[in-house]
Amino acid sequence: MSSSTDSFALENYNGPQKHRIIDLKSKFTTKFGKNPSFIVRAPGRVNLIGEHIDYCGYSVLPMAIEQDLVICCSTDDTNQLRLFNVNCKYPEFQCESSSVSIDKSKPNWYNYALSGYLGIIEHFKPFNPAGILMMIDGTVPPSAGLSSSSALVCAAALATLHANGLAMDKKDLAALCARSERYVGTQGGGMDQAISFLAQAGTAKLIEFNPLRTTDVQLPKDATFIIANSCSDMNKAATSHYNSRVVECRLATQIIAKKNGLDWRKYEKLSKVQVALEIPLEKMADVVSSTFHKEAYNKDEVCDILQVSSTELDELSCSANPHLERFELYKRAMHVFTEASRVQKFKEICDENPDQSIEKLGKLMNNSHESCRDLYECSHPNLDEFVEIALKSGALGSRLTGAGWGGCTVSLVPTSKVDSFLEVVKVEFYFKDPERLENIATKVFPTQPGSGAAIITL
């Protein structure tokens, strides 16, 4: 069985990161009265292109960022699981290590840590899990679309694994963490967890699913990706928007299957029905146009097409959000197929000569944002405002990143124009609102592809 992650000695870290870890060690000792035995870190990520298609089975193209989630850990003889966040706005949590449960109705910060913990416990049971003390510090902005929640799931799972003397293959651990996040009610697709464990410094990754596999993607040398927070938060576990899109994509899949003579009950992902029909991805937009009308469908109409009762529909297709009554099937399916095509084109350009085609990469990003805004309807006025400002300020492409409905944008900017770009967007977007100015250095910044999750030995 291969190692779950890379392992580094603290001496290998330098500068602010090393000082941060040393400070966290000191706080741990003060809080718990003992020294930590190891530390884990898991990075946030930015998705360059390929939004809301991983749970439909299609490839995505993210990279890990330098911002991360770090947990100081030690086993505990009292068989307690104790979670302490250095940010005082997050309450401490404690329970018996053998009786952990999650209340989905309350979007508490520690539910994500508990998800990672439970994923490991359920996978390896029966065994008596060790008590663990965890002190948590994060630099990934929360509710910003940079995967702070999934970083916490991954870090907690890795901490639980290591504390109990267990090991897993990186890919298996990423898949386990993707499933584990469903403990909090999020029906995600696996991108966030895969990049968190499989990222390598200096390169983005094309991530494919079923089976999970990754390919390095070399980004343009003469361009920089800049992340900007729209100052509108969104917690996907606390809203029905995200899971509603999962339901709509599933129904679109099943109706396409039904109308093409397939056993529609066997299909849940748009990628699977495309493969079954043996139709090239770039032709699937035509299938969408010939299958669906552009107006929303009501529940009775969907039941009539699939020839099921409302109760059966809820059980077979709508479990992620059984209260949904209107379904935007044309829009959702059209976004997924065209976005999946954009990911393929982005990768092809990067494989050929990205520095000679950065304008094409930028156009793909712009088209992605338009599709997210108009077809998937997951944007936000602040996101749209920033994208417009970014394109006027020198960006070749700009788009929302992450789940949407708030959070961050990612912009492709020629490296020679980064300084002027940052100056203009700060004036045009952030300076107009005093609340946007607070901690501005953490809200708009260039980033480089970072490394994946690791254990830091002390």
mmCIF file of N, CA and C in Angstrom, residues 316-429:
data_model
loop_
_atom_site.group_PDB
_atom_site.id
_atom_site.type_symbol
_atom_site.label_atom_id
_atom_site.label_comp_id
_atom_site.label_asym_id
_atom_site.label_seq_id
_atom_site.Cartn_x
_atom_site.Cartn_y
_atom_site.Cartn_z
ATOM 1 N N LEU A 316 -35.918 8.102 -6.980
ATOM 2 C CA LEU A 316 -34.984 7.708 -8.029
ATOM 3 C C LEU A 316 -34.051 8.829 -8.476
ATOM 4 N N SER A 317 -34.532 10.074 -8.388
ATOM 5 C CA SER A 317 -33.801 11.152 -9.042
ATOM 6 C C SER A 317 -33.578 12.398 -8.193
ATOM 7 N N CYS A 318 -34.403 12.619 -7.204
ATOM 8 C CA CYS A 318 -34.410 13.920 -6.522
ATOM 9 C C CYS A 318 -33.995 13.842 -5.065
ATOM 10 N N SER A 319 -33.315 12.787 -4.680
ATOM 11 C CA SER A 319 -32.978 12.626 -3.262
ATOM 12 C C SER A 319 -32.104 13.751 -2.740
ATOM 13 N N ALA A 320 -31.283 14.361 -3.614
ATOM 14 C CA ALA A 320 -30.415 15.457 -3.161
ATOM 15 C C ALA A 320 -31.213 16.700 -2.794
ATOM 16 N N ASN A 321 -32.400 16.855 -3.387
ATOM 17 C CA ASN A 321 -33.284 17.974 -3.043
ATOM 18 C C ASN A 321 -34.709 17.612 -3.441
ATOM 19 N N PRO A 322 -35.403 16.845 -2.608
ATOM 20 C CA PRO A 322 -36.744 16.360 -2.958
ATOM 21 C C PRO A 322 -37.812 17.447 -2.986
ATOM 22 N N HIS A 323 -37.486 18.643 -2.538
ATOM 23 C CA HIS A 323 -38.472 19.722 -2.502
ATOM 24 C C HIS A 323 -38.496 20.548 -3.795
ATOM 25 N N LEU A 324 -37.617 20.246 -4.712
ATOM 26 C CA LEU A 324 -37.548 21.002 -5.962
ATOM 27 C C LEU A 324 -38.767 20.705 -6.823
ATOM 28 N N GLU A 325 -39.378 21.752 -7.368
ATOM 29 C CA GLU A 325 -40.597 21.599 -8.173
ATOM 30 C C GLU A 325 -40.426 22.055 -9.616
ATOM 31 N N ARG A 326 -39.412 22.880 -9.882
ATOM 32 C CA ARG A 326 -39.143 23.365 -11.244
ATOM 33 C C ARG A 326 -37.724 22.960 -11.634
ATOM 34 N N PHE A 327 -37.569 22.560 -12.901
ATOM 35 C CA PHE A 327 -36.296 22.002 -13.336
ATOM 36 C C PHE A 327 -35.850 22.673 -14.631
ATOM 37 N N GLU A 328 -34.703 23.328 -14.595
ATOM 38 C CA GLU A 328 -34.139 23.982 -15.783
ATOM 39 C C GLU A 328 -33.226 22.983 -16.499
ATOM 40 N N LEU A 329 -33.812 22.076 -17.239
ATOM 41 C CA LEU A 329 -33.062 20.958 -17.801
ATOM 42 C C LEU A 329 -32.244 21.372 -19.020
ATOM 43 N N TYR A 330 -32.825 22.180 -19.889
ATOM 44 C CA TYR A 330 -32.087 22.637 -21.079
ATOM 45 C C TYR A 330 -30.835 23.405 -20.662
ATOM 46 N N LYS A 331 -31.018 24.369 -19.781
ATOM 47 C CA LYS A 331 -29.895 25.229 -19.386
ATOM 48 C C LYS A 331 -28.781 24.423 -18.719
ATOM 49 N N ARG A 332 -29.163 23.554 -17.787
ATOM 50 C CA ARG A 332 -28.132 22.832 -17.035
ATOM 51 C C ARG A 332 -27.348 21.883 -17.932
ATOM 52 N N ALA A 333 -28.048 21.132 -18.762
ATOM 53 C CA ALA A 333 -27.356 20.182 -19.638
ATOM 54 C C ALA A 333 -26.490 20.907 -20.664
ATOM 55 N N MET A 334 -27.002 22.004 -21.212
ATOM 56 C CA MET A 334 -26.222 22.757 -22.189
ATOM 57 C C MET A 334 -24.938 23.287 -21.559
ATOM 58 N N HIS A 335 -25.028 23.777 -20.332
ATOM 59 C CA HIS A 335 -23.809 24.243 -19.654
ATOM 60 C C HIS A 335 -22.807 23.107 -19.482
ATOM 61 N N VAL A 336 -23.271 21.973 -18.996
ATOM 62 C CA VAL A 336 -22.352 20.879 -18.684
ATOM 63 C C VAL A 336 -21.606 20.411 -19.926
ATOM 64 N N PHE A 337 -22.311 20.199 -21.014
ATOM 65 C CA PHE A 337 -21.651 19.678 -22.212
ATOM 66 C C PHE A 337 -20.706 20.715 -22.834
ATOM 67 N N THR A 338 -21.123 21.975 -22.872
ATOM 68 C CA THR A 338 -20.241 22.983 -23.459
ATOM 69 C C THR A 338 -19.056 23.291 -22.542
ATOM 70 N N GLU A 339 -19.260 23.252 -21.239
ATOM 71 C CA GLU A 339 -18.154 23.479 -20.305
ATOM 72 C C GLU A 339 -17.145 22.342 -20.379
ATOM 73 N N ALA A 340 -17.632 21.121 -20.488
ATOM 74 C CA ALA A 340 -16.725 19.981 -20.628
ATOM 75 C C ALA A 340 -15.889 20.106 -21.898
ATOM 76 N N SER A 341 -16.485 20.620 -22.965
ATOM 77 C CA SER A 341 -15.739 20.850 -24.211
ATOM 78 C C SER A 341 -14.678 21.928 -24.019
ATOM 79 N N ARG A 342 -15.004 22.957 -23.250
ATOM 80 C CA ARG A 342 -14.021 24.028 -23.000
ATOM 81 C C ARG A 342 -12.814 23.502 -22.228
ATOM 82 N N VAL A 343 -13.040 22.589 -21.295
ATOM 83 C CA VAL A 343 -11.921 21.998 -20.559
ATOM 84 C C VAL A 343 -10.991 21.263 -21.520
ATOM 85 N N GLN A 344 -11.565 20.478 -22.416
ATOM 86 C CA GLN A 344 -10.754 19.759 -23.397
ATOM 87 C C GLN A 344 -9.924 20.720 -24.247
ATOM 88 N N LYS A 345 -10.558 21.803 -24.707
ATOM 89 C CA LYS A 345 -9.850 22.770 -25.556
ATOM 90 C C LYS A 345 -8.753 23.488 -24.775
ATOM 91 N N PHE A 346 -9.028 23.816 -23.510
ATOM 92 C CA PHE A 346 -8.030 24.478 -22.665
ATOM 93 C C PHE A 346 -6.795 23.591 -22.526
ATOM 94 N N LYS A 347 -7.015 22.310 -22.245
ATOM 95 C CA LYS A 347 -5.900 21.370 -22.110
ATOM 96 C C LYS A 347 -5.133 21.233 -23.423
ATOM 97 N N GLU A 348 -5.834 21.139 -24.544
ATOM 98 C CA GLU A 348 -5.173 21.006 -25.841
ATOM 99 C C GLU A 348 -4.287 22.200 -26.129
ATOM 100 N N ILE A 349 -4.755 23.400 -25.831
ATOM 101 C CA ILE A 349 -3.956 24.603 -26.056
ATOM 102 C C ILE A 349 -2.717 24.582 -25.182
ATOM 103 N N CYS A 350 -2.870 24.196 -23.916
ATOM 104 C CA CYS A 350 -1.724 24.145 -23.003
ATOM 105 C C CYS A 350 -0.716 23.090 -23.445
ATOM 106 N N ASP A 351 -1.180 22.000 -24.034
ATOM 107 C CA ASP A 351 -0.278 20.949 -24.510
ATOM 108 C C ASP A 351 0.513 21.407 -25.733
ATOM 109 N N GLU A 352 -0.072 22.276 -26.549
ATOM 110 C CA GLU A 352 0.577 22.695 -27.792
ATOM 111 C C GLU A 352 1.578 23.819 -27.536
ATOM 112 N N ASN A 353 1.087 25.021 -27.274
ATOM 113 C CA ASN A 353 1.980 26.142 -26.976
ATOM 114 C C ASN A 353 1.171 27.236 -26.299
ATOM 115 N N PRO A 354 0.975 27.132 -24.993
ATOM 116 C CA PRO A 354 0.062 28.061 -24.320
ATOM 117 C C PRO A 354 0.493 29.516 -24.388
ATOM 118 N N ASP A 355 1.817 29.781 -24.419
ATOM 119 C CA ASP A 355 2.262 31.176 -24.427
ATOM 120 C C ASP A 355 1.936 31.882 -25.733
ATOM 121 N N GLN A 356 1.723 31.117 -26.802
ATOM 122 C CA GLN A 356 1.328 31.721 -28.064
ATOM 123 C C GLN A 356 -0.186 31.777 -28.227
ATOM 124 N N SER A 357 -0.895 31.265 -27.250
ATOM 125 C CA SER A 357 -2.356 31.184 -27.378
ATOM 126 C C SER A 357 -3.077 31.621 -26.111
ATOM 127 N N ILE A 358 -2.458 32.524 -25.333
ATOM 128 C CA ILE A 358 -3.097 32.895 -24.077
ATOM 129 C C ILE A 358 -4.407 33.641 -24.318
ATOM 130 N N GLU A 359 -4.525 34.300 -25.477
ATOM 131 C CA GLU A 359 -5.806 34.958 -25.780
ATOM 132 C C GLU A 359 -6.918 33.922 -25.935
ATOM 133 N N LYS A 360 -6.584 32.758 -26.525
ATOM 134 C CA LYS A 360 -7.582 31.701 -26.671
ATOM 135 C C LYS A 360 -7.981 31.127 -25.319
ATOM 136 N N LEU A 361 -7.001 30.983 -24.423
ATOM 137 C CA LEU A 361 -7.310 30.516 -23.074
ATOM 138 C C LEU A 361 -8.233 31.504 -22.369
ATOM 139 N N GLY A 362 -7.934 32.785 -22.533
ATOM 140 C CA GLY A 362 -8.766 33.815 -21.927
ATOM 141 C C GLY A 362 -10.193 33.785 -22.446
ATOM 142 N N LYS A 363 -10.354 33.565 -23.746
ATOM 143 C CA LYS A 363 -11.695 33.512 -24.324
ATOM 144 C C LYS A 363 -12.476 32.332 -23.769
ATOM 145 N N LEU A 364 -11.817 31.191 -23.587
ATOM 146 C CA LEU A 364 -12.488 30.033 -23.009
ATOM 147 C C LEU A 364 -12.964 30.339 -21.585
ATOM 148 N N MET A 365 -12.150 31.042 -20.829
ATOM 149 C CA MET A 365 -12.541 31.422 -19.466
ATOM 150 C C MET A 365 -13.736 32.372 -19.487
ATOM 151 N N ASN A 366 -13.723 33.328 -20.416
ATOM 152 C CA ASN A 366 -14.855 34.260 -20.529
ATOM 153 C C ASN A 366 -16.139 33.524 -20.898
ATOM 154 N N ASN A 367 -16.030 32.604 -21.843
ATOM 155 C CA ASN A 367 -17.211 31.829 -22.237
ATOM 156 C C ASN A 367 -17.721 30.968 -21.081
ATOM 157 N N SER A 368 -16.786 30.473 -20.279
ATOM 158 C CA SER A 368 -17.168 29.691 -19.110
ATOM 159 C C SER A 368 -17.979 30.534 -18.130
ATOM 160 N N HIS A 369 -17.521 31.758 -17.890
ATOM 161 C CA HIS A 369 -18.264 32.609 -16.951
ATOM 162 C C HIS A 369 -19.658 32.925 -17.485
ATOM 163 N N GLU A 370 -19.750 33.211 -18.766
ATOM 164 C CA GLU A 370 -21.054 33.517 -19.353
ATOM 165 C C GLU A 370 -22.006 32.333 -19.211
ATOM 166 N N SER A 371 -21.480 31.129 -19.385
ATOM 167 C CA SER A 371 -22.307 29.932 -19.257
ATOM 168 C C SER A 371 -22.736 29.709 -17.806
ATOM 169 N N CYS A 372 -21.799 29.916 -16.881
ATOM 170 C CA CYS A 372 -22.150 29.796 -15.458
ATOM 171 C C CYS A 372 -23.214 30.822 -15.072
ATOM 172 N N ARG A 373 -23.096 31.998 -15.626
ATOM 173 C CA ARG A 373 -24.042 33.081 -15.301
ATOM 174 C C ARG A 373 -25.407 32.844 -15.929
ATOM 175 N N ASP A 374 -25.437 32.498 -17.198
ATOM 176 C CA ASP A 374 -26.698 32.485 -17.940
ATOM 177 C C ASP A 374 -27.379 31.118 -17.983
ATOM 178 N N LEU A 375 -26.597 30.052 -18.027
ATOM 179 C CA LEU A 375 -27.165 28.705 -18.158
ATOM 180 C C LEU A 375 -27.225 27.963 -16.827
ATOM 181 N N TYR A 376 -26.145 28.031 -16.066
ATOM 182 C CA TYR A 376 -26.147 27.337 -14.773
ATOM 183 C C TYR A 376 -26.664 28.226 -13.655
ATOM 184 N N GLU A 377 -26.703 29.514 -13.921
ATOM 185 C CA GLU A 377 -27.258 30.501 -12.989
ATOM 186 C C GLU A 377 -26.663 30.360 -11.587
ATOM 187 N N CYS A 378 -25.321 30.325 -11.559
ATOM 188 C CA CYS A 378 -24.624 30.184 -10.284
ATOM 189 C C CYS A 378 -23.692 31.363 -10.017
ATOM 190 N N SER A 379 -23.892 32.458 -10.723
ATOM 191 C CA SER A 379 -23.064 33.632 -10.497
ATOM 192 C C SER A 379 -23.693 34.507 -9.408
ATOM 193 N N HIS A 380 -23.213 35.724 -9.304
ATOM 194 C CA HIS A 380 -23.659 36.684 -8.289
ATOM 195 C C HIS A 380 -23.337 38.071 -8.853
ATOM 196 N N PRO A 381 -24.141 39.101 -8.546
ATOM 197 C CA PRO A 381 -23.853 40.444 -9.072
ATOM 198 C C PRO A 381 -22.433 40.912 -8.793
ATOM 199 N N ASN A 382 -21.889 40.597 -7.622
ATOM 200 C CA ASN A 382 -20.510 41.003 -7.312
ATOM 201 C C ASN A 382 -19.502 40.290 -8.209
ATOM 202 N N LEU A 383 -19.752 39.021 -8.495
ATOM 203 C CA LEU A 383 -18.865 38.283 -9.397
ATOM 204 C C LEU A 383 -18.909 38.882 -10.802
ATOM 205 N N ASP A 384 -20.109 39.148 -11.286
ATOM 206 C CA ASP A 384 -20.252 39.728 -12.622
ATOM 207 C C ASP A 384 -19.603 41.103 -12.697
ATOM 208 N N GLU A 385 -19.744 41.876 -11.632
ATOM 209 C CA GLU A 385 -19.127 43.205 -11.587
ATOM 210 C C GLU A 385 -17.611 43.096 -11.665
ATOM 211 N N PHE A 386 -17.039 42.187 -10.884
ATOM 212 C CA PHE A 386 -15.577 42.075 -10.900
ATOM 213 C C PHE A 386 -15.079 41.582 -12.246
ATOM 214 N N VAL A 387 -15.753 40.600 -12.829
ATOM 215 C CA VAL A 387 -15.327 40.088 -14.138
ATOM 216 C C VAL A 387 -15.306 41.211 -15.169
ATOM 217 N N GLU A 388 -16.325 42.040 -15.164
ATOM 218 C CA GLU A 388 -16.379 43.161 -16.110
ATOM 219 C C GLU A 388 -15.223 44.125 -15.880
ATOM 220 N N ILE A 389 -14.947 44.445 -14.622
ATOM 221 C CA ILE A 389 -13.828 45.340 -14.294
ATOM 222 C C ILE A 389 -12.495 44.702 -14.692
ATOM 223 N N ALA A 390 -12.352 43.404 -14.416
ATOM 224 C CA ALA A 390 -11.105 42.707 -14.723
ATOM 225 C C ALA A 390 -10.787 42.754 -16.216
ATOM 226 N N LEU A 391 -11.794 42.533 -17.056
ATOM 227 C CA LEU A 391 -11.570 42.523 -18.501
ATOM 228 C C LEU A 391 -11.222 43.911 -19.023
ATOM 229 N N LYS A 392 -11.736 44.928 -18.363
ATOM 230 C CA LYS A 392 -11.399 46.304 -18.750
ATOM 231 C C LYS A 392 -10.039 46.730 -18.226
ATOM 232 N N SER A 393 -9.507 45.950 -17.275
ATOM 233 C CA SER A 393 -8.260 46.328 -16.604
ATOM 234 C C SER A 393 -7.055 45.533 -17.073
ATOM 235 N N GLY A 394 -7.205 44.769 -18.144
ATOM 236 C CA GLY A 394 -6.059 44.066 -18.718
ATOM 237 C C GLY A 394 -6.123 42.562 -18.679
ATOM 238 N N ALA A 395 -7.131 41.988 -18.036
ATOM 239 C CA ALA A 395 -7.249 40.526 -18.019
ATOM 240 C C ALA A 395 -7.670 40.024 -19.396
ATOM 241 N N LEU A 396 -7.098 38.910 -19.804
ATOM 242 C CA LEU A 396 -7.495 38.290 -21.069
ATOM 243 C C LEU A 396 -8.710 37.383 -20.867
ATOM 244 N N GLY A 397 -8.890 36.929 -19.642
ATOM 245 C CA GLY A 397 -10.042 36.100 -19.296
ATOM 246 C C GLY A 397 -10.318 36.220 -17.821
ATOM 247 N N SER A 398 -11.588 36.102 -17.457
ATOM 248 C CA SER A 398 -11.963 36.179 -16.044
ATOM 249 C C SER A 398 -13.267 35.421 -15.844
ATOM 250 N N ARG A 399 -13.364 34.695 -14.746
ATOM 251 C CA ARG A 399 -14.543 33.869 -14.513
ATOM 252 C C ARG A 399 -14.700 33.588 -13.020
ATOM 253 N N LEU A 400 -15.924 33.252 -12.639
ATOM 254 C CA LEU A 400 -16.120 32.773 -11.275
ATOM 255 C C LEU A 400 -15.407 31.441 -11.128
ATOM 256 N N THR A 401 -15.041 31.107 -9.905
ATOM 257 C CA THR A 401 -14.404 29.822 -9.648
ATOM 258 C C THR A 401 -14.992 29.231 -8.382
ATOM 259 N N GLY A 402 -15.146 27.932 -8.354
ATOM 260 C CA GLY A 402 -15.805 27.294 -7.218
ATOM 261 C C GLY A 402 -17.291 27.170 -7.477
ATOM 262 N N ALA A 403 -18.030 26.898 -6.428
ATOM 263 C CA ALA A 403 -19.465 26.651 -6.585
ATOM 264 C C ALA A 403 -20.202 27.849 -7.154
ATOM 265 N N GLY A 404 -19.734 29.069 -6.848
ATOM 266 C CA GLY A 404 -20.430 30.262 -7.309
ATOM 267 C C GLY A 404 -21.373 30.812 -6.265
ATOM 268 N N TRP A 405 -22.349 31.569 -6.723
ATOM 269 C CA TRP A 405 -23.297 32.259 -5.845
ATOM 270 C C TRP A 405 -22.558 33.137 -4.820
ATOM 271 N N GLY A 406 -21.433 33.657 -5.226
ATOM 272 C CA GLY A 406 -20.535 34.402 -4.351
ATOM 273 C C GLY A 406 -19.148 33.812 -4.460
ATOM 274 N N GLY A 407 -18.259 34.229 -3.574
ATOM 275 C CA GLY A 407 -16.919 33.664 -3.581
ATOM 276 C C GLY A 407 -15.970 34.418 -4.487
ATOM 277 N N CYS A 408 -15.119 33.686 -5.198
ATOM 278 C CA CYS A 408 -13.994 34.292 -5.907
ATOM 279 C C CYS A 408 -14.099 34.189 -7.428
ATOM 280 N N THR A 409 -13.304 35.050 -8.064
ATOM 281 C CA THR A 409 -13.046 34.949 -9.494
ATOM 282 C C THR A 409 -11.586 34.554 -9.679
ATOM 283 N N VAL A 410 -11.282 34.032 -10.871
ATOM 284 C CA VAL A 410 -9.895 33.825 -11.278
ATOM 285 C C VAL A 410 -9.724 34.504 -12.625
ATOM 286 N N SER A 411 -8.648 35.287 -12.748
ATOM 287 C CA SER A 411 -8.411 36.063 -13.967
ATOM 288 C C SER A 411 -7.049 35.717 -14.550
ATOM 289 N N LEU A 412 -6.990 35.630 -15.868
ATOM 290 C CA LEU A 412 -5.744 35.368 -16.600
ATOM 291 C C LEU A 412 -5.188 36.702 -17.076
ATOM 292 N N VAL A 413 -4.016 37.064 -16.562
ATOM 293 C CA VAL A 413 -3.444 38.386 -16.822
ATOM 294 C C VAL A 413 -2.015 38.220 -17.347
ATOM 295 N N PRO A 414 -1.649 38.897 -18.438
ATOM 296 C CA PRO A 414 -0.247 38.873 -18.864
ATOM 297 C C PRO A 414 0.654 39.306 -17.707
ATOM 298 N N THR A 415 1.719 38.573 -17.484
ATOM 299 C CA THR A 415 2.569 38.836 -16.324
ATOM 300 C C THR A 415 3.080 40.266 -16.305
ATOM 301 N N SER A 416 3.335 40.829 -17.474
ATOM 302 C CA SER A 416 3.842 42.206 -17.540
ATOM 303 C C SER A 416 2.814 43.234 -17.082
ATOM 304 N N LYS A 417 1.544 42.839 -17.004
ATOM 305 C CA LYS A 417 0.484 43.780 -16.640
ATOM 306 C C LYS A 417 -0.097 43.522 -15.244
ATOM 307 N N VAL A 418 0.506 42.601 -14.485
ATOM 308 C CA VAL A 418 -0.063 42.232 -13.191
ATOM 309 C C VAL A 418 -0.150 43.426 -12.247
ATOM 310 N N ASP A 419 0.929 44.197 -12.134
ATOM 311 C CA ASP A 419 0.944 45.321 -11.193
ATOM 312 C C ASP A 419 -0.122 46.351 -11.539
ATOM 313 N N SER A 420 -0.216 46.691 -12.809
ATOM 314 C CA SER A 420 -1.213 47.687 -13.214
ATOM 315 C C SER A 420 -2.618 47.131 -13.053
ATOM 316 N N PHE A 421 -2.807 45.829 -13.330
ATOM 317 C CA PHE A 421 -4.106 45.187 -13.155
ATOM 318 C C PHE A 421 -4.550 45.278 -11.699
ATOM 319 N N LEU A 422 -3.663 44.900 -10.792
ATOM 320 C CA LEU A 422 -4.004 44.932 -9.373
ATOM 321 C C LEU A 422 -4.344 46.340 -8.915
ATOM 322 N N GLU A 423 -3.604 47.309 -9.383
ATOM 323 C CA GLU A 423 -3.850 48.699 -8.991
ATOM 324 C C GLU A 423 -5.236 49.155 -9.444
ATOM 325 N N VAL A 424 -5.591 48.840 -10.675
ATOM 326 C CA VAL A 424 -6.869 49.305 -11.219
ATOM 327 C C VAL A 424 -8.049 48.598 -10.542
ATOM 328 N N VAL A 425 -7.982 47.278 -10.389
ATOM 329 C CA VAL A 425 -9.132 46.573 -9.813
ATOM 330 C C VAL A 425 -9.333 46.932 -8.341
ATOM 331 N N LYS A 426 -8.251 47.246 -7.660
ATOM 332 C CA LYS A 426 -8.407 47.682 -6.263
ATOM 333 C C LYS A 426 -9.183 48.986 -6.197
ATOM 334 N N VAL A 427 -8.865 49.896 -7.110
ATOM 335 C CA VAL A 427 -9.562 51.187 -7.132
ATOM 336 C C VAL A 427 -11.006 51.006 -7.588
ATOM 337 N N GLU A 428 -11.190 50.247 -8.683
ATOM 338 C CA GLU A 428 -12.510 50.145 -9.301
ATOM 339 C C GLU A 428 -13.483 49.246 -8.533
ATOM 340 N N PHE A 429 -12.962 48.240 -7.850
ATOM 341 C CA PHE A 429 -13.864 47.307 -7.161
ATOM 342 C C PHE A 429 -13.799 47.441 -5.639
#
